Structure formats: structure tokens, C-alpha cells
Short mmCIF file of C-alpha atoms and ligand atoms in Angstrom, two decimals:
data_model
loop_
_atom_site.label_atom_id
_atom_site.label_comp_id
_atom_site.label_asym_id
_atom_site.label_seq_id
_atom_site.Cartn_x
_atom_site.Cartn_y
_atom_site.Cartn_z
CA UNK U 11 109.17 51.93 58.50
CA UNK U 12 107.29 49.64 60.81
CA UNK U 13 108.45 50.29 64.55
CA UNK U 14 108.70 47.12 66.48
CA UNK U 15 106.83 46.42 69.51
CA UNK U 16 106.16 43.21 71.59
CA UNK U 17 102.91 42.43 69.95
CA UNK U 18 101.85 39.83 72.51
CA UNK U 19 99.18 40.52 75.08
CA UNK U 20 96.30 38.44 76.65
CA UNK U 21 94.21 41.43 77.65
CA UNK U 22 94.06 44.35 74.89
CA UNK U 23 93.04 47.66 76.37
CA UNK U 24 89.74 48.98 75.21
CA UNK U 25 90.94 52.61 74.87
CA UNK U 26 93.98 54.38 73.27
CA UNK U 27 95.39 56.22 76.23
CA UNK U 28 98.74 58.01 76.06
CA UNK U 29 101.28 59.12 78.54
CA UNK U 30 99.49 62.39 79.41
CA UNK U 31 96.24 60.43 79.90
CA UNK U 32 94.48 61.70 76.76
CA UNK U 33 91.80 59.35 75.38
CA UNK U 34 91.46 59.11 71.74
CA UNK U 35 87.79 59.22 70.29
CA UNK U 36 87.86 61.01 66.99
CA UNK U 37 89.83 59.86 63.69
CA UNK U 38 90.82 62.05 60.67
CA UNK U 39 90.93 60.33 57.53
CA UNK U 40 92.86 61.95 54.74
CA UNK U 41 91.49 60.09 51.61
CA UNK U 42 93.77 61.87 49.04
CA UNK U 43 96.65 64.29 49.21
CA UNK U 44 95.72 65.87 45.92
CA UNK U 45 94.03 69.35 45.86
CA UNK U 46 92.22 71.25 43.26
CA UNK U 47 93.12 74.68 44.92
CA UNK U 48 96.67 75.85 46.15
CA UNK U 49 96.09 77.95 49.43
CA UNK U 50 99.05 79.79 50.38
CA UNK U 51 98.84 78.77 53.98
CA UNK U 52 99.08 75.08 52.88
CA UNK U 53 100.43 73.79 49.55
CA UNK U 54 103.78 74.02 48.56
CA UNK U 55 104.70 76.47 45.86
CA UNK U 56 105.95 75.07 42.41
CA UNK U 57 105.25 71.65 41.24
CA UNK U 58 103.94 69.24 43.58
CA UNK U 59 104.70 65.76 43.51
CA UNK U 60 101.58 63.87 44.54
CA UNK U 61 101.59 60.29 46.26
CA UNK U 62 101.17 57.45 43.66
CA UNK U 63 98.07 55.88 43.43
CA UNK U 64 99.46 52.47 44.48
CA UNK U 65 100.73 53.93 47.75
CA UNK U 66 97.06 55.37 48.57
CA UNK U 67 94.81 52.99 50.76
CA UNK U 68 91.99 51.63 49.26
CA UNK U 69 88.55 51.81 50.72
CA UNK U 70 88.72 48.17 51.99
CA UNK U 71 92.11 49.10 53.53
CA UNK U 72 90.59 52.30 55.22
CA UNK U 73 87.49 50.02 56.55
CA UNK U 74 89.75 47.43 58.09
CA UNK U 75 91.79 50.29 60.11
CA UNK U 76 88.77 51.93 61.27
CA UNK U 77 86.92 48.76 62.40
CA UNK U 78 90.30 47.94 64.36
CA UNK U 79 89.94 51.48 65.82
CA UNK U 80 86.52 51.50 66.92
CA UNK U 81 87.34 48.45 69.21
CA UNK U 82 89.80 51.15 70.74
CA UNK U 83 87.12 53.57 71.47
CA UNK U 84 87.03 55.62 68.30
CA UNK U 85 83.45 56.77 67.58
CA UNK U 86 83.75 59.65 65.11
CA UNK U 87 85.41 60.20 61.89
CA UNK U 88 86.16 63.01 59.62
CA UNK U 89 87.12 62.79 56.17
CA UNK U 90 89.68 65.26 54.93
CA UNK U 91 92.41 65.61 52.43
CA UNK U 92 93.98 67.33 50.45
CA UNK U 93 90.62 67.88 49.05
CA UNK U 94 88.34 64.84 49.79
CA UNK U 95 85.94 65.43 47.19
CA UNK U 96 88.53 64.25 44.46
CA UNK U 97 88.54 61.00 45.78
CA UNK U 98 86.30 58.99 43.26
CA UNK U 99 83.09 57.28 44.91
CA UNK U 100 83.70 58.80 48.11
CA UNK U 101 79.99 58.17 48.91
CA UNK U 102 80.50 54.51 48.84
CA UNK U 103 83.31 54.96 51.63
CA UNK U 104 80.85 56.84 53.57
CA UNK U 105 78.26 54.60 53.59
CA UNK U 106 80.61 51.77 54.56
CA UNK U 107 81.99 53.70 57.32
CA UNK U 108 78.48 54.70 58.89
CA UNK U 109 77.68 50.73 58.69
CA UNK U 110 80.66 50.02 61.23
CA UNK U 111 79.46 49.31 64.74
CA UNK U 112 80.11 52.25 67.40
CA UNK U 113 80.57 54.71 64.78
CA UNK U 114 78.40 57.73 65.74
CA UNK U 115 79.07 60.51 63.16
CA UNK U 116 80.82 61.04 59.95
CA UNK U 117 81.72 64.47 58.96
CA UNK U 118 84.00 66.10 56.31
CA UNK U 119 86.34 69.04 56.01
CA UNK U 120 86.26 70.29 52.26
CA UNK U 121 87.25 73.46 50.47
CA UNK U 122 83.68 73.35 48.90
CA UNK U 123 84.62 73.48 45.32
CA UNK U 124 82.93 70.38 44.31
CA UNK U 125 80.13 70.64 46.92
CA UNK U 126 77.18 71.53 44.64
CA UNK U 127 77.49 68.37 42.49
CA UNK U 128 78.11 65.98 45.19
CA UNK U 129 76.33 67.11 48.29
CA UNK U 130 72.88 65.18 47.34
CA UNK U 131 74.84 61.90 47.31
CA UNK U 132 77.14 62.70 50.00
CA UNK U 133 74.12 63.28 52.38
CA UNK U 134 72.23 60.11 50.91
CA UNK U 135 75.37 58.07 52.02
CA UNK U 136 75.03 59.18 55.44
CA UNK U 137 77.28 62.10 56.06
CA UNK U 138 76.32 64.01 59.10
CA UNK U 139 78.17 67.40 58.73
CA UNK U 140 80.36 69.54 56.94
CA UNK U 141 83.25 71.98 57.71
CA UNK U 142 83.72 74.13 54.62
CA UNK U 143 86.97 76.22 54.06
CA UNK U 144 86.32 79.73 53.05
CA UNK U 145 88.85 82.69 53.50
CA UNK U 146 87.43 85.56 51.51
CA UNK U 147 84.47 87.05 49.79
CA UNK U 148 86.55 88.73 47.13
CA UNK U 149 86.89 86.86 43.64
CA UNK U 150 90.43 88.39 42.85
CA UNK U 151 91.74 87.69 46.42
CA UNK U 152 90.25 84.02 46.16
CA UNK U 153 92.45 83.67 42.94
CA UNK U 154 95.56 84.75 44.94
CA UNK U 155 94.79 83.15 48.39
CA UNK U 156 93.31 79.86 47.28
CA UNK U 157 94.66 79.64 43.84
CA UNK U 158 91.86 78.94 41.75
CA UNK U 159 88.96 81.03 40.04
CA UNK U 160 85.16 80.89 40.71
CA UNK U 161 84.61 81.74 44.45
CA UNK U 162 80.74 81.76 43.51
CA UNK U 163 80.94 78.15 42.92
CA UNK U 164 82.10 77.49 46.70
CA UNK U 165 79.24 79.82 47.62
CA UNK U 166 76.77 77.81 45.64
CA UNK U 167 78.00 74.53 47.37
CA UNK U 168 77.46 76.02 50.63
CA UNK U 169 74.11 77.72 50.07
CA UNK U 170 72.94 74.01 48.66
CA UNK U 171 74.35 72.16 51.79
CA UNK U 172 72.54 74.54 53.96
CA UNK U 173 69.24 74.02 52.03
CA UNK U 174 69.74 70.39 52.20
CA UNK U 175 69.96 70.68 55.92
CA UNK U 176 73.49 69.37 56.22
CA UNK U 177 75.03 70.85 59.43
CA UNK U 178 77.77 73.23 58.48
CA UNK U 179 80.61 75.16 59.68
CA UNK U 180 82.73 77.58 57.93
CA UNK U 181 86.83 77.44 58.59
CA UNK U 182 88.48 80.57 57.69
CA UNK U 183 92.35 81.30 58.26
CA UNK U 184 92.83 84.87 58.89
CA UNK U 185 96.44 85.98 57.79
CA UNK U 186 97.55 89.38 58.66
CA UNK U 187 97.79 91.87 55.62
CA UNK U 188 96.14 89.05 53.42
CA UNK U 189 92.46 88.81 54.40
CA UNK U 190 92.41 90.53 57.65
CA UNK U 191 90.25 93.38 56.37
CA UNK U 192 87.60 90.75 55.99
CA UNK U 193 86.82 89.71 59.47
CA UNK U 194 83.60 91.83 59.90
CA UNK U 195 82.27 90.43 56.64
CA UNK U 196 82.81 86.68 57.97
CA UNK U 197 80.78 87.74 61.37
CA UNK U 198 77.96 89.07 58.96
CA UNK U 199 77.83 86.05 56.93
CA UNK U 200 77.92 83.81 59.98
CA UNK U 201 74.51 85.98 60.94
CA UNK U 202 73.04 86.16 57.72
CA UNK U 203 73.44 82.35 56.86
CA UNK U 204 72.69 81.61 60.77
CA UNK U 205 75.85 79.48 61.06
CA UNK U 206 79.34 79.26 62.66
CA UNK U 207 82.25 80.66 61.27
CA UNK U 208 85.56 79.57 62.84
CA UNK U 209 88.67 81.76 62.72
CA UNK U 210 91.72 79.35 62.72
CA UNK U 211 95.29 80.80 63.86
CA UNK U 212 97.58 80.44 60.87
CA UNK U 213 99.94 77.48 61.98
CA UNK U 214 103.33 76.40 60.59
CA UNK U 215 102.21 73.81 58.42
CA UNK U 216 102.27 75.53 55.04
CA UNK U 217 104.23 73.76 52.41
CA UNK U 218 105.72 77.11 50.77
CA UNK U 219 107.32 78.23 54.35
CA UNK U 220 105.89 81.66 54.34
CA UNK U 221 104.95 81.27 58.01
CA UNK U 222 106.08 83.60 60.75
CA UNK U 223 104.73 84.68 63.97
CA UNK U 224 103.66 88.09 62.58
CA UNK U 225 101.30 86.73 59.93
CA UNK U 226 99.23 85.00 62.62
CA UNK U 227 95.97 87.02 63.41
CA UNK U 228 95.49 85.86 67.08
CA UNK U 229 91.88 85.05 68.81
CA UNK U 230 92.48 88.39 70.84
CA UNK U 231 93.12 90.47 67.76
CA UNK U 232 90.42 89.24 66.06
CA UNK U 233 87.78 89.65 68.98
CA UNK U 234 89.02 93.20 69.48
CA UNK U 235 88.39 94.02 65.65
CA UNK U 236 84.81 92.53 65.94
CA UNK U 237 84.00 94.39 69.30
CA UNK U 238 85.35 97.79 68.13
CA UNK U 239 83.74 97.74 64.81
CA UNK U 240 80.70 95.69 65.13
CA UNK U 241 79.31 94.32 68.38
CA UNK U 242 80.16 92.59 71.85
CA UNK U 243 80.67 88.86 71.57
CA UNK U 244 79.29 86.41 74.29
CA UNK U 245 81.48 83.31 75.22
CA UNK U 246 79.28 80.18 75.04
CA UNK U 247 81.79 78.15 77.01
CA UNK U 248 81.06 79.23 80.41
CA UNK U 249 79.22 76.32 81.28
CA UNK U 250 81.42 73.70 79.49
CA UNK U 251 84.43 73.29 81.91
CA UNK U 252 85.72 70.19 79.62
CA UNK U 253 85.46 70.05 76.11
CA UNK U 254 87.65 68.19 73.25
CA UNK U 255 86.48 70.70 70.60
CA UNK U 256 89.45 72.86 69.53
CA UNK U 257 87.15 75.62 68.84
CA UNK U 258 85.83 78.22 71.47
CA UNK U 259 82.35 79.51 70.61
CA UNK U 260 80.66 82.92 70.63
CA UNK U 261 77.44 84.40 69.96
CA UNK U 262 75.77 87.78 69.82
CA UNK U 263 72.99 89.27 72.14
CA UNK U 264 70.30 88.30 69.57
CA UNK U 265 71.68 84.88 69.02
CA UNK U 266 71.79 84.91 65.44
CA UNK U 267 74.92 83.23 64.11
CA UNK U 268 78.01 82.24 65.79
CA UNK U 269 81.82 82.65 65.71
CA UNK U 270 84.49 80.45 66.94
CA UNK U 271 87.96 80.60 67.42
CA UNK U 272 90.84 77.62 67.02
CA UNK U 273 93.78 79.44 68.83
CA UNK U 274 96.37 76.97 67.94
CA UNK U 275 99.37 79.24 68.43
CA UNK U 276 97.89 81.55 71.39
CA UNK U 277 95.94 78.94 73.28
CA UNK U 278 96.55 75.49 71.91
CA UNK U 279 94.18 72.80 72.98
CA UNK U 280 96.71 69.88 73.15
CA UNK U 281 95.77 69.00 76.61
CA UNK U 282 92.44 68.03 75.68
CA UNK U 283 93.29 66.67 72.31
CA UNK U 284 91.14 63.32 71.50
CA UNK U 285 92.16 63.01 67.75
CA UNK U 286 94.36 60.60 65.78
CA UNK U 287 95.02 60.79 62.09
CA UNK U 288 95.14 58.56 59.03
CA UNK U 289 97.02 59.80 56.08
CA UNK U 290 95.99 58.86 52.47
CA UNK U 291 99.18 56.49 52.19
CA UNK U 292 98.29 54.55 55.53
CA UNK U 293 100.44 56.54 58.01
CA UNK U 294 98.93 56.68 61.58
CA UNK U 295 99.59 60.00 63.17
CA UNK U 296 98.94 60.41 66.70
CA UNK U 297 99.71 64.03 66.56
CA UNK U 298 99.49 67.00 63.75
CA UNK U 299 103.08 67.76 64.58
CA UNK U 300 104.44 64.18 64.44
CA UNK U 301 106.89 63.91 61.38
CA UNK U 302 106.47 60.42 59.86
CA UNK U 303 103.90 58.60 62.00
CA UNK U 304 103.80 54.91 61.98
CA UNK U 305 103.49 52.88 58.79
CA UNK U 306 99.84 50.76 59.02
CA UNK U 307 99.95 50.33 55.26
CA UNK U 308 103.01 48.09 55.38
CA UNK U 309 101.19 46.26 58.24
CA UNK U 310 97.75 45.69 56.59
CA UNK U 311 99.29 44.65 53.44
CA UNK U 312 101.29 41.92 55.11
CA UNK U 313 98.81 39.00 54.89
CA UNK U 314 100.23 37.55 57.91
CA UNK U 315 99.56 39.99 60.33
CA UNK U 316 96.30 39.73 62.25
CA UNK U 317 93.87 42.42 63.35
CA UNK U 318 94.91 41.89 66.84
CA UNK U 319 98.35 42.40 66.18
CA UNK U 320 97.47 45.76 64.35
CA UNK U 321 95.45 46.74 67.42
CA UNK U 322 98.17 45.93 69.69
CA UNK U 323 100.62 48.43 67.53
CA UNK U 324 98.22 51.18 67.68
CA UNK U 325 98.05 50.79 71.21
CA UNK U 326 101.60 51.23 71.66
CA UNK U 327 102.28 53.74 69.06
CA UNK U 328 99.58 56.07 70.73
CA UNK U 329 101.25 55.78 74.29
CA UNK U 330 103.89 57.75 72.84
CA UNK U 331 101.65 60.63 71.46
CA UNK U 332 103.75 63.79 71.81
CA UNK U 333 102.61 66.47 74.17
CA UNK U 334 101.71 68.84 70.87
CA UNK U 335 102.18 72.49 69.40
CA UNK U 336 102.20 73.37 72.99
CA UNK U 337 105.51 71.80 73.65
CA UNK U 338 107.03 73.42 70.25
CA UNK U 339 105.81 76.87 71.59
CA UNK U 340 107.25 76.41 75.04
CA UNK U 341 110.82 75.38 73.84
CA UNK U 342 110.60 78.10 71.04
CA UNK U 343 110.52 75.45 68.19
CA UNK U 344 108.01 77.00 65.80
CA UNK U 345 109.23 77.48 62.21
CA UNK U 346 107.39 77.28 58.91
CA UNK U 347 106.46 73.96 57.36
CA UNK U 348 106.78 71.68 60.35
CA UNK U 349 104.63 69.19 58.29
CA UNK U 350 102.62 69.21 55.06
CA UNK U 351 99.12 70.08 55.88
CA UNK U 352 97.63 68.73 52.65
CA UNK U 353 99.17 65.36 53.28
CA UNK U 354 97.49 64.95 56.85
CA UNK U 355 94.34 67.21 56.43
CA UNK U 356 93.95 69.29 59.33
N1 SAM O 403 91.13 70.59 51.12
C1 SAM O 403 90.16 70.54 52.65
C2 SAM O 403 89.90 72.10 53.12
O1 SAM O 403 90.66 72.92 52.77
O2 SAM O 403 89.07 72.32 53.70
C3 SAM O 403 90.29 69.72 53.61
C4 SAM O 403 91.95 69.85 53.89
S1 SAM O 403 92.62 71.34 54.60
C5 SAM O 403 94.29 70.82 54.99
C6 SAM O 403 91.88 71.00 56.21
C7 SAM O 403 91.87 72.52 56.89
O3 SAM O 403 93.08 73.03 57.27
C8 SAM O 403 91.07 73.61 56.27
O4 SAM O 403 90.16 74.34 57.05
C9 SAM O 403 92.49 74.64 55.99
O5 SAM O 403 91.89 76.16 56.18
C10 SAM O 403 93.24 74.27 57.33
N2 SAM O 403 94.45 74.67 57.11
C11 SAM O 403 95.44 74.25 56.22
N3 SAM O 403 96.60 74.84 56.21
C12 SAM O 403 96.61 75.55 57.56
C13 SAM O 403 97.63 76.36 58.25
N4 SAM O 403 98.65 76.52 57.90
N5 SAM O 403 97.08 76.79 59.41
C14 SAM O 403 95.88 76.68 59.75
N6 SAM O 403 94.89 76.01 58.94
C15 SAM O 403 95.37 75.36 57.93
FE1 SF4 O 404 93.71 72.21 49.28
FE2 SF4 O 404 92.47 72.50 51.55
FE3 SF4 O 404 95.34 72.73 51.37
FE4 SF4 O 404 93.74 74.62 50.41
S1 SF4 O 404 93.69 73.93 52.69
S2 SF4 O 404 95.22 73.58 49.50
S3 SF4 O 404 91.94 73.38 49.73
S4 SF4 O 404 94.31 70.87 50.99
#
């Protein structure tokens, strides 16, 4: 439902600024809620009801919304899903997005399964970088954790993207007693490939509701495992007092490979958050933990509403951005399935 604000203003702001003084710079666009995997920390179990095609924003609608958002300070785009590579002709969207004034980078978060056959055209279209999700090096575990066979296909996609010179980071969700015995293998992978592997703390955004605090392998625990069994790590964030990157990055004294941590549960980055999100069905989310968001699709499908009115609406929605997961932790409100990750895109 479109919430109503007073849409008339003579001097619209150039930035999206919320009541905590956070300014939005980055937009994550979920281009589909569909996925070819069924990761246990993300998808609902059982039959999933996908969003109907007519409810999904078409490329023209996405481009219009992004153009409006660039007038409000958005400069970086990340495409996500569901699995973004399931969206047909995605390269056309990338090449149109990169042409929008003020857009500096287009990146993508993918599970990598369809990467080897698509990376060439994505790169030619203008894709700057990739975050590829990988949670195990064991085929059998891949089937259980990610709900699909053929882990080698993902590994080939990573290798091919690397050979083509695309910037890559690996996203890894470590869950206690599921894949925590592979932490050192991930560190070795980062070093062998000379890339960054980022460990993400398991968040209560899982569709099947398995989340509980005991399953979360914390940043502290992972560092302890690495330092006990492998090598000391060196923080690279010393000279960087302000960063909007949710990951803190570490390397080793020989500078081969890097590891990062996204401690969403034990040290959330809400106070520096500069992200907004657009779901595939056109909802505008100011925070990962916002339930429904704001119905931009309804606005842009109304022929009478102008870009200026949409811009004003977005500015007013953003002012109400909630504090974030940090508040849910403070008031002890963490529980499974706070939101469906595959509809938002992370
Ligand atoms: N399908 C793509 C992929 O898996 O990379 C993009 C969408 S996925 C929702 C985006 C990121 O969210 C992935 O890196 C995934 O590991 C992460 N993710 C999903 N559910 C999560 C959860 N409950 N806690 C932490 N990270 C999660
Ligand atoms: Fe699909 Fe990504 Fe969710 Fe896994 S994390 S089920 S690959 S959307």
C-alpha cells in the first residue's frame, strides 16, 4: 500500500538522509525472487510461491527508479536476487544502468552456478565486480546446504571470472556444526586464489525458521579458529576510521589473500549503513529488517504520478529508516524469519 505524504515541495533535497543522519549512497536491486538453489539459511522449506511475473518490475521501470535515485545521491548499484542470473537478458539491464548519469559501479551478488556461461557477456555489458556465495568445498555438503548438485560448476565460474580479471569476493555463511570445520579451507582458498573471502554471521532472515543464536559462528570465534590452527591475522582497518563497508578486512603477514567479516549479529554496522533496497516486485526498503517497505511499483505504474512526486515520496520514506538490527538486538527481539532473504537479496 502506498503510504501518503505531502508531495509538494519547492526545493527537493539532493540527498537521502534519515533521522540518524545516515546518507544513502548504495542501492541493491533484487531482479528476481526466484532461485536455482535452496540454501538452508535463506529459502523456505517446502513449496515456494514465487512472485507472479506481472508483479515483477520490468527493466524500463527499474531504470526509471534508478534515474530518480541518482538525483538523490545514489552512485553504486548491486544486482542481487533470488539468483540474479536467472533473470533473462540481465546484461541489457547492466548496460542501461551503467549509462545513467552519476552511476559509478555496477556489481552483483550471485550463487555462481550460472556464471561460467554468462560472465563474458556480463563483463562486456559493464559489470565491475562480483560477490560469489560459497559455503563448502564438499559436494555432498553442497547438496545439503545449498540444495543443488555440481559444486564444480560454481568453482569453474569463480575461476573463469578471475581469469577474465573481474574483481571477486567470496561470501561465506558459516553455521555451527554445519560447515564450521571448513573455515581453514576457506582461508587457504583466499590465499591460493589471492582474493577476499568474507565470513557473514548467520542472520535471522532464513525462510525455514531454523535460526537460533547458537548456530551463529561469530567473527571472534572464527578469528580464534584461524589463529589457533593456521596463522595470525592482521586488521587492515586501522587507518580507516570511517567506512560504510560492512566487512572488516584482515590479511596475513605475507599479504597473500584476505579475509573479511560481516558481523551482523555481534557487531552490526547499522550506524554506518548507506544502503537502500529495491525488491523485484518494486518495494522500496530502507533497511533489511523493514517488513513491507514502500510500494514504488504502484506509484510508477500510475501514469499520473511524476518523477518529482516519486522523488519526494522516496525522500520522506527514507527519513523513517529504522535504526536496524542493532535495535532488535538491544530490545532482545531477534527471532528466526524476520524477513525473507531471497526476496530482498542481502
Ligand atoms: N543468490 C545470490 C547469492 O546467493 O549470492 C544472491 C542473493 S543472496 C540472498 C545474497 C547473500 O545473502 C548471499 O551471499 C547469501 O549467502 C546471504 N544470505 C542469505 N541468507 C542469509 C542469512 N540468513 N544470513 C546471512 N547471510 C545470508
Ligand atoms: Fe538462492 Fe542466494 Fe538464497 Fe542461496 S542465498 S537460496 S543462492 S537466494
